C-alpha cells in the first residue's frame, strides 16, 4: 500500500482518525488529480506543475481554517493553486514552456506519481506528526537517525520490521566475522615472522620450571668427553682424525663439526671446504665459492636416489657427480654447515614456463642460510647449467629487501 493511502496511518484509537493529518491525507487522496490539472493549466509543463501542486498543498495544510469561509472545497483549492503559481512566478523560477503532455480533469495520476508528489510535500512541511524535528544546537547525528527510525516504525508492517531486523543482524554478524578475521590475519602474520625457536625463547612459560642447578650438575669430565667425541670426525692433512676448526665466519658457526651422521662423509665435506675457501675471503665470498663448486661439479640428472636422507643424497653426489635439485640442495647445505654457516633445505615448487600456456609447478628444493641474523635463500640447481658449465647468480643470497628477492619469490612457491 502506498505511503499516501490514509488507511495505512489509521490506528485503533477512533479519535486519532479525525486528526488534522488524517483528514488532510483524505483530502489529498481525493483531490490530488484535480489539483494537478489546475497546476498544469497554470504553467503548461509538468516540471512546474509538480512544484505548484506541492506548494499549493502545503499552503492548504498550513491554512486549512480558511476552508470555513470558502464557497466550496474546489474553489478554495483553485485559489491555493493560483497563490502557489503567483509565488513561483515572482521567484522567477517558472519555465513558461509547454510540453507535449495532455492533462485533463478526467486524468488520473498513477500510483507512483501520487506517492512521489506526496513525498515531496511532506519533505517541505511538518505534516507527519510522528516525525521529530532536529533542534538546532541540541541535536546529533545519532539523535536524528534515532528519531527518524522511531517515526518510520510507526508505519512499518510486521513483515517490514522482521526483514529490517534480519538485515541488521546479518550486518552485525558480518561485522563481527570481519573483526575476527582481521585479528586472526594480523596474529598469523606476526606469528609467521617469528622463527619457531625464537618463539620458544620469547615465551616465558618455557622457563617456568627452569632450574639453574641443573647446569651445575654437569661435570667437567662430561664436557671433555663430548668434545673428544666430536673431534673424532675430523682428520688432518695426513688423514689422521683430529679436531677441525672451521674457517672464520664471524658469529655464524654451526656448532659441532658433526655435520652428518657419517664419519667418511664428514671428512669428504671438510676436504672440499678446505680446498674451496680460505681465511682471506669474506662471508659472501665463501658462500659464493661453495655455491659455484656445487653448481660446476654436479650435472643435472634424474635417477632413483639411494635414499631421501641427507647422507644418502650426499653419497649419491660424491659417487655420480650428478643429481636433481634435491641432491644440489643437500650437498650445498652440508658444505655450508661444514664451513660454519647455519643452513637448511627448503622443499617447495618452482614455476616453469611462467606466463605461457605451458606454465606449471614442479617439485623443487633450495637452501636457506642464516648470516648475521638475516635469512638468505639460494637455489644453485636453478642457477647452474645442466652440464655444469656456468653458474648464474639470479637466485644467490636472495633476502627480503635486496634486488634478488622479487625474482626469487616470483619463481618459487614456498
mmCIF file of C-alpha atoms in Angstrom:
data_model
loop_
_atom_site.group_PDB
_atom_site.id
_atom_site.type_symbol
_atom_site.label_atom_id
_atom_site.label_comp_id
_atom_site.label_asym_id
_atom_site.label_seq_id
_atom_site.Cartn_x
_atom_site.Cartn_y
_atom_site.Cartn_z
ATOM 1 C CA UNK A 1 0.000 0.000 0.000
ATOM 2 C CA UNK A 2 1.440 3.363 -0.939
ATOM 3 C CA UNK A 3 2.564 5.905 1.664
ATOM 4 C CA UNK A 4 -0.182 8.452 0.824
ATOM 5 C CA UNK A 5 -3.037 5.977 1.462
ATOM 6 C CA UNK A 6 -4.939 7.073 4.557
ATOM 7 C CA UNK A 7 -5.794 3.582 5.784
ATOM 8 C CA UNK A 8 -2.116 2.864 6.405
ATOM 9 C CA UNK A 9 -1.914 5.597 9.034
ATOM 10 C CA UNK A 10 -5.137 4.882 10.920
ATOM 11 C CA UNK A 11 -4.802 3.489 14.438
ATOM 12 C CA UNK A 12 -7.263 1.691 16.674
ATOM 13 C CA UNK A 13 -7.960 4.938 18.507
ATOM 14 C CA UNK A 14 -11.110 6.308 16.845
ATOM 15 C CA UNK A 15 -10.419 9.903 17.880
ATOM 16 C CA UNK A 16 -6.990 9.906 16.185
ATOM 17 C CA UNK A 17 -8.655 9.214 12.827
ATOM 18 C CA UNK A 18 -10.186 12.683 12.946
ATOM 19 C CA UNK A 19 -6.822 14.366 13.383
ATOM 20 C CA UNK A 20 -5.751 17.169 11.116
ATOM 21 C CA UNK A 21 -3.236 14.974 9.413
ATOM 22 C CA UNK A 22 -5.598 12.126 8.605
ATOM 23 C CA UNK A 23 -8.229 14.479 7.242
ATOM 24 C CA UNK A 24 -5.616 16.152 5.106
ATOM 25 C CA UNK A 25 -4.488 12.780 3.757
ATOM 26 C CA UNK A 26 -8.061 12.063 2.730
ATOM 27 C CA UNK A 27 -8.243 15.466 1.061
ATOM 28 C CA UNK A 28 -5.049 14.746 -0.863
ATOM 29 C CA UNK A 29 -6.124 11.283 -1.909
ATOM 30 C CA UNK A 30 -9.490 12.505 -3.225
ATOM 31 C CA UNK A 31 -8.423 15.717 -4.974
ATOM 32 C CA UNK A 32 -4.769 15.337 -5.993
ATOM 33 C CA UNK A 33 -5.582 14.665 -9.665
ATOM 34 C CA UNK A 34 -7.832 17.784 -9.823
ATOM 35 C CA UNK A 35 -5.186 19.960 -8.186
ATOM 36 C CA UNK A 36 -2.596 18.624 -10.583
ATOM 37 C CA UNK A 37 -4.840 19.587 -13.503
ATOM 38 C CA UNK A 38 -5.226 23.149 -12.108
ATOM 39 C CA UNK A 39 -1.455 23.342 -11.614
ATOM 40 C CA UNK A 40 -0.746 22.115 -15.122
ATOM 41 C CA UNK A 41 -3.222 24.566 -16.669
ATOM 42 C CA UNK A 42 -1.396 27.439 -14.955
ATOM 43 C CA UNK A 43 2.052 26.645 -16.417
ATOM 44 C CA UNK A 44 1.518 24.093 -19.234
ATOM 45 C CA UNK A 45 4.533 21.920 -18.301
ATOM 46 C CA UNK A 46 4.897 19.038 -15.872
ATOM 47 C CA UNK A 47 8.028 20.245 -14.096
ATOM 48 C CA UNK A 48 6.434 23.462 -12.865
ATOM 49 C CA UNK A 49 3.108 21.692 -12.312
ATOM 50 C CA UNK A 50 4.789 19.406 -9.759
ATOM 51 C CA UNK A 51 6.202 22.417 -7.888
ATOM 52 C CA UNK A 52 2.943 24.375 -7.973
ATOM 53 C CA UNK A 53 0.966 21.352 -6.737
ATOM 54 C CA UNK A 54 3.437 20.766 -3.907
ATOM 55 C CA UNK A 55 3.328 24.396 -2.745
ATOM 56 C CA UNK A 56 -0.468 24.516 -3.095
ATOM 57 C CA UNK A 57 -0.999 21.524 -0.803
ATOM 58 C CA UNK A 58 1.498 22.889 1.711
ATOM 59 C CA UNK A 59 -0.489 26.146 1.760
ATOM 60 C CA UNK A 60 -3.722 24.172 2.185
ATOM 61 C CA UNK A 61 -2.294 22.280 5.141
ATOM 62 C CA UNK A 62 -0.997 25.392 6.871
ATOM 63 C CA UNK A 63 -4.197 27.438 6.189
ATOM 64 C CA UNK A 64 -6.853 24.730 6.412
ATOM 65 C CA UNK A 65 -9.016 27.022 8.574
ATOM 66 C CA UNK A 66 -9.702 29.225 5.522
ATOM 67 C CA UNK A 67 -11.877 26.421 4.156
ATOM 68 C CA UNK A 68 -14.720 27.521 6.507
ATOM 69 C CA UNK A 69 -15.074 30.846 4.661
ATOM 70 C CA UNK A 70 -14.935 29.410 1.130
ATOM 71 C CA UNK A 71 -17.905 28.627 -1.077
ATOM 72 C CA UNK A 72 -16.623 25.127 -1.828
ATOM 73 C CA UNK A 73 -13.578 22.934 -1.448
ATOM 74 C CA UNK A 74 -12.929 23.105 -5.183
ATOM 75 C CA UNK A 75 -12.937 26.905 -5.361
ATOM 76 C CA UNK A 76 -10.693 27.173 -2.293
ATOM 77 C CA UNK A 77 -8.215 24.678 -3.696
ATOM 78 C CA UNK A 78 -8.174 26.534 -7.024
ATOM 79 C CA UNK A 79 -7.314 29.735 -5.133
ATOM 80 C CA UNK A 80 -4.473 27.921 -3.363
ATOM 81 C CA UNK A 81 -3.124 26.785 -6.743
ATOM 82 C CA UNK A 82 -3.244 30.365 -8.063
ATOM 83 C CA UNK A 83 -1.379 31.620 -5.000
ATOM 84 C CA UNK A 84 1.308 28.961 -5.465
ATOM 85 C CA UNK A 85 1.524 29.839 -9.171
ATOM 86 C CA UNK A 86 1.961 33.570 -8.472
ATOM 87 C CA UNK A 87 4.619 32.807 -5.834
ATOM 88 C CA UNK A 88 6.565 30.688 -8.311
ATOM 89 C CA UNK A 89 6.159 33.410 -10.959
ATOM 90 C CA UNK A 90 7.564 36.043 -8.599
ATOM 91 C CA UNK A 91 10.534 33.800 -7.793
ATOM 92 C CA UNK A 92 11.455 33.836 -11.499
ATOM 93 C CA UNK A 93 11.858 30.035 -11.450
ATOM 94 C CA UNK A 94 8.896 29.406 -13.731
ATOM 95 C CA UNK A 95 9.926 27.959 -17.090
ATOM 96 C CA UNK A 96 6.745 29.010 -19.005
ATOM 97 C CA UNK A 97 7.448 26.332 -21.593
ATOM 98 C CA UNK A 98 4.803 23.993 -22.933
ATOM 99 C CA UNK A 99 5.468 20.281 -23.176
ATOM 100 C CA UNK A 100 3.717 17.559 -25.134
ATOM 101 C CA UNK A 101 1.772 16.087 -22.234
ATOM 102 C CA UNK A 102 -2.018 16.077 -22.222
ATOM 103 C CA UNK A 103 -3.652 16.574 -18.801
ATOM 104 C CA UNK A 104 -7.439 16.785 -18.422
ATOM 105 C CA UNK A 105 -9.813 16.936 -15.492
ATOM 106 C CA UNK A 106 -10.567 13.273 -16.033
ATOM 107 C CA UNK A 107 -6.894 12.269 -15.994
ATOM 108 C CA UNK A 108 -5.877 10.141 -13.015
ATOM 109 C CA UNK A 109 -2.405 10.284 -11.558
ATOM 110 C CA UNK A 110 -0.549 6.984 -11.469
ATOM 111 C CA UNK A 111 0.082 5.390 -8.103
ATOM 112 C CA UNK A 112 3.811 6.087 -8.307
ATOM 113 C CA UNK A 113 3.201 9.726 -9.321
ATOM 114 C CA UNK A 114 0.815 10.267 -6.413
ATOM 115 C CA UNK A 115 3.353 8.797 -3.999
ATOM 116 C CA UNK A 116 6.238 10.875 -5.390
ATOM 117 C CA UNK A 117 4.205 14.082 -5.125
ATOM 118 C CA UNK A 118 3.133 13.216 -1.583
ATOM 119 C CA UNK A 119 6.740 12.582 -0.559
ATOM 120 C CA UNK A 120 7.769 15.957 -1.973
ATOM 121 C CA UNK A 121 5.024 17.617 0.111
ATOM 122 C CA UNK A 122 5.951 16.028 3.445
ATOM 123 C CA UNK A 123 9.609 16.908 2.878
ATOM 124 C CA UNK A 124 8.681 20.598 2.772
ATOM 125 C CA UNK A 125 6.189 20.697 5.670
ATOM 126 C CA UNK A 126 5.752 19.152 9.099
ATOM 127 C CA UNK A 127 2.772 17.044 8.078
ATOM 128 C CA UNK A 128 3.947 13.846 9.765
ATOM 129 C CA UNK A 129 3.151 14.306 13.494
ATOM 130 C CA UNK A 130 5.458 11.419 14.480
ATOM 131 C CA UNK A 131 8.499 12.773 12.691
ATOM 132 C CA UNK A 132 10.836 14.536 15.114
ATOM 133 C CA UNK A 133 12.302 17.870 14.057
ATOM 134 C CA UNK A 134 16.034 18.340 14.910
ATOM 135 C CA UNK A 135 16.612 21.083 17.463
ATOM 136 C CA UNK A 136 19.385 23.492 16.337
ATOM 137 C CA UNK A 137 22.400 23.241 18.611
ATOM 138 C CA UNK A 138 20.993 20.305 20.598
ATOM 139 C CA UNK A 139 20.704 17.514 18.054
ATOM 140 C CA UNK A 140 23.326 14.991 16.991
ATOM 141 C CA UNK A 141 23.556 12.660 14.027
ATOM 142 C CA UNK A 142 22.623 9.763 16.294
ATOM 143 C CA UNK A 143 19.559 11.506 17.724
ATOM 144 C CA UNK A 144 18.321 12.494 14.270
ATOM 145 C CA UNK A 145 18.733 8.920 12.985
ATOM 146 C CA UNK A 146 17.046 7.536 16.096
ATOM 147 C CA UNK A 147 14.111 9.931 15.784
ATOM 148 C CA UNK A 148 13.753 9.087 12.113
ATOM 149 C CA UNK A 149 13.732 5.380 12.951
ATOM 150 C CA UNK A 150 11.024 5.846 15.585
ATOM 151 C CA UNK A 151 8.982 7.808 13.065
ATOM 152 C CA UNK A 152 9.334 5.155 10.367
ATOM 153 C CA UNK A 153 8.464 2.314 12.757
ATOM 154 C CA UNK A 154 5.002 3.835 13.135
ATOM 155 C CA UNK A 155 4.210 2.997 9.537
ATOM 156 C CA UNK A 156 6.030 -0.300 9.070
ATOM 157 C CA UNK A 157 4.217 -3.592 8.762
ATOM 158 C CA UNK A 158 5.233 -6.669 10.760
ATOM 159 C CA UNK A 159 6.858 -8.104 7.642
ATOM 160 C CA UNK A 160 8.885 -4.927 7.114
ATOM 161 C CA UNK A 161 10.059 -4.967 10.744
ATOM 162 C CA UNK A 162 11.101 -8.636 10.537
ATOM 163 C CA UNK A 163 13.054 -8.029 7.317
ATOM 164 C CA UNK A 164 14.746 -4.989 8.852
ATOM 165 C CA UNK A 165 15.715 -6.915 11.995
ATOM 166 C CA UNK A 166 17.147 -9.762 9.901
ATOM 167 C CA UNK A 167 19.129 -7.268 7.805
ATOM 168 C CA UNK A 168 20.555 -5.598 10.921
ATOM 169 C CA UNK A 169 21.508 -8.982 12.425
ATOM 170 C CA UNK A 170 23.235 -10.035 9.184
ATOM 171 C CA UNK A 171 25.209 -6.778 9.160
ATOM 172 C CA UNK A 172 26.225 -7.246 12.807
ATOM 173 C CA UNK A 173 27.300 -10.868 12.225
ATOM 174 C CA UNK A 174 29.245 -9.871 9.108
ATOM 175 C CA UNK A 175 30.987 -7.081 11.030
ATOM 176 C CA UNK A 176 31.923 -9.426 13.895
ATOM 177 C CA UNK A 177 33.218 -12.016 11.404
ATOM 178 C CA UNK A 178 35.294 -9.323 9.696
ATOM 179 C CA UNK A 179 36.789 -8.229 13.015
ATOM 180 C CA UNK A 180 37.642 -11.836 13.965
ATOM 181 C CA UNK A 181 39.170 -12.484 10.532
ATOM 182 C CA UNK A 182 41.241 -9.301 10.761
ATOM 183 C CA UNK A 183 42.529 -10.201 14.242
ATOM 184 C CA UNK A 184 43.436 -13.750 13.147
ATOM 185 C CA UNK A 185 45.114 -12.435 9.985
ATOM 186 C CA UNK A 186 47.248 -9.980 11.963
ATOM 187 C CA UNK A 187 48.116 -12.673 14.533
ATOM 188 C CA UNK A 188 49.112 -15.132 11.783
ATOM 189 C CA UNK A 189 51.256 -12.509 10.055
ATOM 190 C CA UNK A 190 53.079 -11.773 13.278
ATOM 191 C CA UNK A 191 53.487 -15.473 14.046
ATOM 192 C CA UNK A 192 54.898 -16.126 10.568
ATOM 193 C CA UNK A 193 57.616 -13.550 11.182
ATOM 194 C CA UNK A 194 58.880 -15.368 14.296
ATOM 195 C CA UNK A 195 61.108 -18.391 13.947
ATOM 196 C CA UNK A 196 59.907 -21.425 15.982
ATOM 197 C CA UNK A 197 62.996 -21.382 18.200
ATOM 198 C CA UNK A 198 62.644 -17.627 18.687
ATOM 199 C CA UNK A 199 59.028 -18.127 19.653
ATOM 200 C CA UNK A 200 60.143 -20.532 22.358
ATOM 201 C CA UNK A 201 62.698 -18.046 23.682
ATOM 202 C CA UNK A 202 60.055 -15.314 23.836
ATOM 203 C CA UNK A 203 57.524 -17.463 25.698
ATOM 204 C CA UNK A 204 58.069 -17.194 29.439
ATOM 205 C CA UNK A 205 56.098 -20.409 30.052
ATOM 206 C CA UNK A 206 59.079 -22.455 28.828
ATOM 207 C CA UNK A 207 61.173 -21.089 31.718
ATOM 208 C CA UNK A 208 58.667 -21.761 34.481
ATOM 209 C CA UNK A 209 60.426 -24.946 35.665
ATOM 210 C CA UNK A 210 63.960 -23.899 34.767
ATOM 211 C CA UNK A 211 66.455 -24.696 37.494
ATOM 212 C CA UNK A 212 69.960 -23.263 37.344
ATOM 213 C CA UNK A 213 71.247 -26.121 39.477
ATOM 214 C CA UNK A 214 70.670 -28.450 36.507
ATOM 215 C CA UNK A 215 73.579 -26.786 34.724
ATOM 216 C CA UNK A 216 75.746 -27.008 37.821
ATOM 217 C CA UNK A 217 75.326 -30.790 37.896
ATOM 218 C CA UNK A 218 77.152 -31.220 34.531
ATOM 219 C CA UNK A 219 80.695 -32.269 35.353
ATOM 220 C CA UNK A 220 83.813 -31.073 33.563
ATOM 221 C CA UNK A 221 84.589 -34.684 32.625
ATOM 222 C CA UNK A 222 81.267 -34.947 30.753
ATOM 223 C CA UNK A 223 82.054 -31.788 28.792
ATOM 224 C CA UNK A 224 85.521 -33.084 27.916
ATOM 225 C CA UNK A 225 84.058 -36.419 26.790
ATOM 226 C CA UNK A 226 81.588 -34.633 24.492
ATOM 227 C CA UNK A 227 84.412 -32.586 22.961
ATOM 228 C CA UNK A 228 86.519 -35.702 22.412
ATOM 229 C CA UNK A 229 83.560 -37.454 20.749
ATOM 230 C CA UNK A 230 83.123 -34.534 18.344
ATOM 231 C CA UNK A 231 86.837 -34.403 17.465
ATOM 232 C CA UNK A 232 86.879 -37.969 16.118
ATOM 233 C CA UNK A 233 85.015 -36.917 12.963
ATOM 234 C CA UNK A 234 87.834 -34.737 11.593
ATOM 235 C CA UNK A 235 91.245 -35.546 10.101
ATOM 236 C CA UNK A 236 94.484 -33.661 9.454
ATOM 237 C CA UNK A 237 96.430 -33.337 6.161
ATOM 238 C CA UNK A 238 97.934 -36.788 6.601
ATOM 239 C CA UNK A 239 94.482 -38.313 7.034
ATOM 240 C CA UNK A 240 94.694 -38.681 10.797
ATOM 241 C CA UNK A 241 91.421 -37.956 12.611
ATOM 242 C CA UNK A 242 91.841 -34.726 14.558
ATOM 243 C CA UNK A 243 89.736 -31.742 15.559
ATOM 244 C CA UNK A 244 88.894 -29.275 12.799
ATOM 245 C CA UNK A 245 88.408 -25.542 13.245
ATOM 246 C CA UNK A 246 86.006 -24.132 10.636
ATOM 247 C CA UNK A 247 87.099 -21.015 8.740
ATOM 248 C CA UNK A 248 86.265 -17.765 10.495
ATOM 249 C CA UNK A 249 82.590 -16.940 9.904
ATOM 250 C CA UNK A 250 82.065 -14.071 12.416
ATOM 251 C CA UNK A 251 79.350 -15.382 14.674
ATOM 252 C CA UNK A 252 77.827 -17.841 12.227
ATOM 253 C CA UNK A 253 79.417 -21.063 13.446
ATOM 254 C CA UNK A 254 77.232 -24.126 13.183
ATOM 255 C CA UNK A 255 78.471 -25.617 16.453
ATOM 256 C CA UNK A 256 79.549 -29.255 16.388
ATOM 257 C CA UNK A 257 81.625 -30.320 13.371
ATOM 258 C CA UNK A 258 79.498 -33.472 13.150
ATOM 259 C CA UNK A 259 77.740 -32.237 10.030
ATOM 260 C CA UNK A 260 76.192 -35.620 9.241
ATOM 261 C CA UNK A 261 75.949 -38.995 10.946
ATOM 262 C CA UNK A 262 78.596 -40.490 8.648
ATOM 263 C CA UNK A 263 82.297 -40.048 9.508
ATOM 264 C CA UNK A 264 83.527 -40.563 5.931
ATOM 265 C CA UNK A 265 81.015 -38.096 4.523
ATOM 266 C CA UNK A 266 82.061 -35.503 7.137
ATOM 267 C CA UNK A 267 85.698 -35.963 6.163
ATOM 268 C CA UNK A 268 84.878 -35.517 2.452
ATOM 269 C CA UNK A 269 82.943 -32.325 3.210
ATOM 270 C CA UNK A 270 85.834 -30.913 5.211
ATOM 271 C CA UNK A 271 88.261 -31.658 2.369
ATOM 272 C CA UNK A 272 86.031 -29.761 -0.085
ATOM 273 C CA UNK A 273 85.665 -26.773 2.257
ATOM 274 C CA UNK A 274 89.450 -26.547 2.784
ATOM 275 C CA UNK A 275 90.021 -26.659 -0.964
ATOM 276 C CA UNK A 276 87.366 -24.075 -1.886
ATOM 277 C CA UNK A 277 87.536 -21.305 0.748
ATOM 278 C CA UNK A 278 90.275 -19.600 2.749
ATOM 279 C CA UNK A 279 90.628 -17.165 5.654
ATOM 280 C CA UNK A 280 91.046 -14.089 3.440
ATOM 281 C CA UNK A 281 87.525 -14.382 1.981
ATOM 282 C CA UNK A 282 84.501 -12.524 3.307
ATOM 283 C CA UNK A 283 81.356 -14.401 4.299
ATOM 284 C CA UNK A 284 79.697 -13.653 0.953
ATOM 285 C CA UNK A 285 82.791 -14.752 -0.954
ATOM 286 C CA UNK A 286 82.950 -18.043 0.984
ATOM 287 C CA UNK A 287 79.301 -18.817 0.316
ATOM 288 C CA UNK A 288 79.689 -17.836 -3.337
ATOM 289 C CA UNK A 289 82.686 -20.179 -3.682
ATOM 290 C CA UNK A 290 80.681 -23.079 -2.235
ATOM 291 C CA UNK A 291 77.745 -22.136 -4.496
ATOM 292 C CA UNK A 292 79.977 -22.218 -7.577
ATOM 293 C CA UNK A 293 81.569 -25.501 -6.507
ATOM 294 C CA UNK A 294 78.209 -27.316 -6.240
ATOM 295 C CA UNK A 295 76.896 -25.819 -9.491
ATOM 296 C CA UNK A 296 80.021 -26.738 -11.509
ATOM 297 C CA UNK A 297 80.807 -30.136 -10.005
ATOM 298 C CA UNK A 298 77.313 -31.576 -10.435
ATOM 299 C CA UNK A 299 75.350 -32.109 -13.617
ATOM 300 C CA UNK A 300 71.591 -32.391 -13.721
ATOM 301 C CA UNK A 301 70.403 -35.987 -13.967
ATOM 302 C CA UNK A 302 67.265 -37.719 -12.776
ATOM 303 C CA UNK A 303 67.763 -41.152 -11.248
ATOM 304 C CA UNK A 304 66.419 -43.067 -8.298
ATOM 305 C CA UNK A 305 68.376 -41.853 -5.247
ATOM 306 C CA UNK A 306 69.721 -44.358 -2.784
ATOM 307 C CA UNK A 307 67.690 -42.618 -0.081
ATOM 308 C CA UNK A 308 65.857 -39.412 0.836
ATOM 309 C CA UNK A 309 68.062 -38.643 3.860
ATOM 310 C CA UNK A 310 70.907 -36.131 3.607
ATOM 311 C CA UNK A 311 73.722 -38.665 3.907
ATOM 312 C CA UNK A 312 72.342 -40.827 1.073
ATOM 313 C CA UNK A 313 71.874 -37.792 -1.158
ATOM 314 C CA UNK A 314 75.428 -36.543 -0.498
ATOM 315 C CA UNK A 315 76.872 -40.000 -1.184
ATOM 316 C CA UNK A 316 74.996 -40.029 -4.499
ATOM 317 C CA UNK A 317 76.540 -36.639 -5.341
ATOM 318 C CA UNK A 318 80.036 -37.801 -4.495
ATOM 319 C CA UNK A 319 79.613 -41.033 -6.447
ATOM 320 C CA UNK A 320 77.662 -39.959 -9.559
ATOM 321 C CA UNK A 321 78.639 -36.257 -9.693
ATOM 322 C CA UNK A 322 75.016 -35.569 -10.683
ATOM 323 C CA UNK A 323 71.508 -35.399 -9.387
ATOM 324 C CA UNK A 324 68.312 -33.372 -9.118
ATOM 325 C CA UNK A 325 67.611 -30.193 -7.172
ATOM 326 C CA UNK A 326 67.279 -32.359 -4.060
ATOM 327 C CA UNK A 327 70.908 -33.514 -4.450
ATOM 328 C CA UNK A 328 72.158 -29.983 -5.161
ATOM 329 C CA UNK A 329 70.426 -28.594 -2.074
ATOM 330 C CA UNK A 330 71.582 -31.428 0.210
ATOM 331 C CA UNK A 331 75.252 -31.021 -0.799
ATOM 332 C CA UNK A 332 75.237 -27.217 -0.547
ATOM 333 C CA UNK A 333 73.567 -27.328 2.869
ATOM 334 C CA UNK A 334 76.163 -29.773 4.204
ATOM 335 C CA UNK A 335 79.077 -27.721 2.810
ATOM 336 C CA UNK A 336 77.688 -24.543 4.374
ATOM 337 C CA UNK A 337 77.399 -26.289 7.738
ATOM 338 C CA UNK A 338 80.949 -27.594 7.390
ATOM 339 C CA UNK A 339 82.130 -24.044 6.658
ATOM 340 C CA UNK A 340 80.420 -22.734 9.793
ATOM 341 C CA UNK A 341 77.135 -21.340 8.449
ATOM 342 C CA UNK A 342 73.685 -22.405 9.569
ATOM 343 C CA UNK A 343 71.884 -23.894 6.605
ATOM 344 C CA UNK A 344 68.761 -25.904 5.828
ATOM 345 C CA UNK A 345 66.973 -27.411 2.827
ATOM 346 C CA UNK A 346 63.617 -25.947 1.754
ATOM 347 C CA UNK A 347 61.073 -28.020 -0.164
ATOM 348 C CA UNK A 348 58.568 -26.235 -2.401
ATOM 349 C CA UNK A 349 57.708 -25.680 -6.045
ATOM 350 C CA UNK A 350 59.433 -23.989 -8.950
ATOM 351 C CA UNK A 351 57.338 -22.331 -11.668
ATOM 352 C CA UNK A 352 58.385 -23.419 -15.161
ATOM 353 C CA UNK A 353 57.482 -21.535 -18.370
ATOM 354 C CA UNK A 354 55.951 -18.653 -16.446
ATOM 355 C CA UNK A 355 53.290 -16.591 -18.233
ATOM 356 C CA UNK A 356 52.918 -19.132 -21.067
ATOM 357 C CA UNK A 357 50.358 -21.791 -21.858
ATOM 358 C CA UNK A 358 52.889 -24.387 -20.693
ATOM 359 C CA UNK A 359 53.284 -22.888 -17.187
ATOM 360 C CA UNK A 360 53.363 -25.473 -14.416
ATOM 361 C CA UNK A 361 54.711 -26.044 -10.897
ATOM 362 C CA UNK A 362 57.311 -28.741 -10.266
ATOM 363 C CA UNK A 363 58.617 -30.138 -7.014
ATOM 364 C CA UNK A 364 61.840 -28.355 -6.155
ATOM 365 C CA UNK A 365 64.446 -27.934 -3.411
ATOM 366 C CA UNK A 366 66.620 -24.952 -2.459
ATOM 367 C CA UNK A 367 68.598 -23.664 0.541
ATOM 368 C CA UNK A 368 68.222 -21.212 3.375
ATOM 369 C CA UNK A 369 71.348 -19.780 5.034
ATOM 370 C CA UNK A 370 71.492 -17.578 8.139
ATOM 371 C CA UNK A 371 74.171 -14.908 8.114
ATOM 372 C CA UNK A 372 74.483 -12.250 10.821
ATOM 373 C CA UNK A 373 70.819 -12.648 11.766
ATOM 374 C CA UNK A 374 69.482 -12.406 8.194
ATOM 375 C CA UNK A 375 67.862 -15.300 6.321
ATOM 376 C CA UNK A 376 69.143 -15.704 2.741
ATOM 377 C CA UNK A 377 67.775 -18.071 0.095
ATOM 378 C CA UNK A 378 69.865 -19.839 -2.562
ATOM 379 C CA UNK A 379 68.872 -22.084 -5.492
ATOM 380 C CA UNK A 380 72.043 -23.461 -7.023
ATOM 381 C CA UNK A 381 70.328 -26.046 -9.243
ATOM 382 C CA UNK A 382 68.179 -23.372 -10.931
ATOM 383 C CA UNK A 383 71.211 -21.101 -11.402
ATOM 384 C CA UNK A 384 73.543 -23.822 -12.733
ATOM 385 C CA UNK A 385 73.630 -25.018 -16.334
ATOM 386 C CA UNK A 386 72.607 -28.651 -16.718
ATOM 387 C CA UNK A 387 76.155 -29.605 -17.768
ATOM 388 C CA UNK A 388 77.781 -27.538 -15.005
ATOM 389 C CA UNK A 389 79.483 -25.179 -17.445
ATOM 390 C CA UNK A 390 78.222 -21.990 -15.821
ATOM 391 C CA UNK A 391 76.625 -20.874 -12.585
ATOM 392 C CA UNK A 392 74.486 -17.736 -12.703
ATOM 393 C CA UNK A 393 73.621 -15.646 -9.664
ATOM 394 C CA UNK A 394 69.919 -14.934 -10.193
ATOM 395 C CA UNK A 395 68.948 -16.870 -7.057
ATOM 396 C CA UNK A 396 72.090 -16.401 -4.963
ATOM 397 C CA UNK A 397 71.661 -14.861 -1.470
ATOM 398 C CA UNK A 398 68.138 -13.549 -2.041
ATOM 399 C CA UNK A 399 66.740 -11.848 1.064
ATOM 400 C CA UNK A 400 63.701 -9.729 1.772
ATOM 401 C CA UNK A 401 64.804 -6.223 0.829
ATOM 402 C CA UNK A 402 67.555 -6.899 -1.703
ATOM 403 C CA UNK A 403 67.151 -6.848 -5.527
ATOM 404 C CA UNK A 404 67.143 -10.656 -5.899
ATOM 405 C CA UNK A 405 64.176 -11.158 -3.558
ATOM 406 C CA UNK A 406 61.492 -10.177 -6.071
ATOM 407 C CA UNK A 407 62.929 -12.519 -8.710
ATOM 408 C CA UNK A 408 63.262 -15.352 -6.201
ATOM 409 C CA UNK A 409 59.709 -15.100 -4.837
ATOM 410 C CA UNK A 410 58.329 -14.746 -8.364
ATOM 411 C CA UNK A 411 59.632 -18.179 -9.395
ATOM 412 C CA UNK A 412 59.485 -20.098 -6.099
ATOM 413 C CA UNK A 413 56.426 -21.237 -4.172
ATOM 414 C CA UNK A 414 57.272 -21.863 -0.531
#
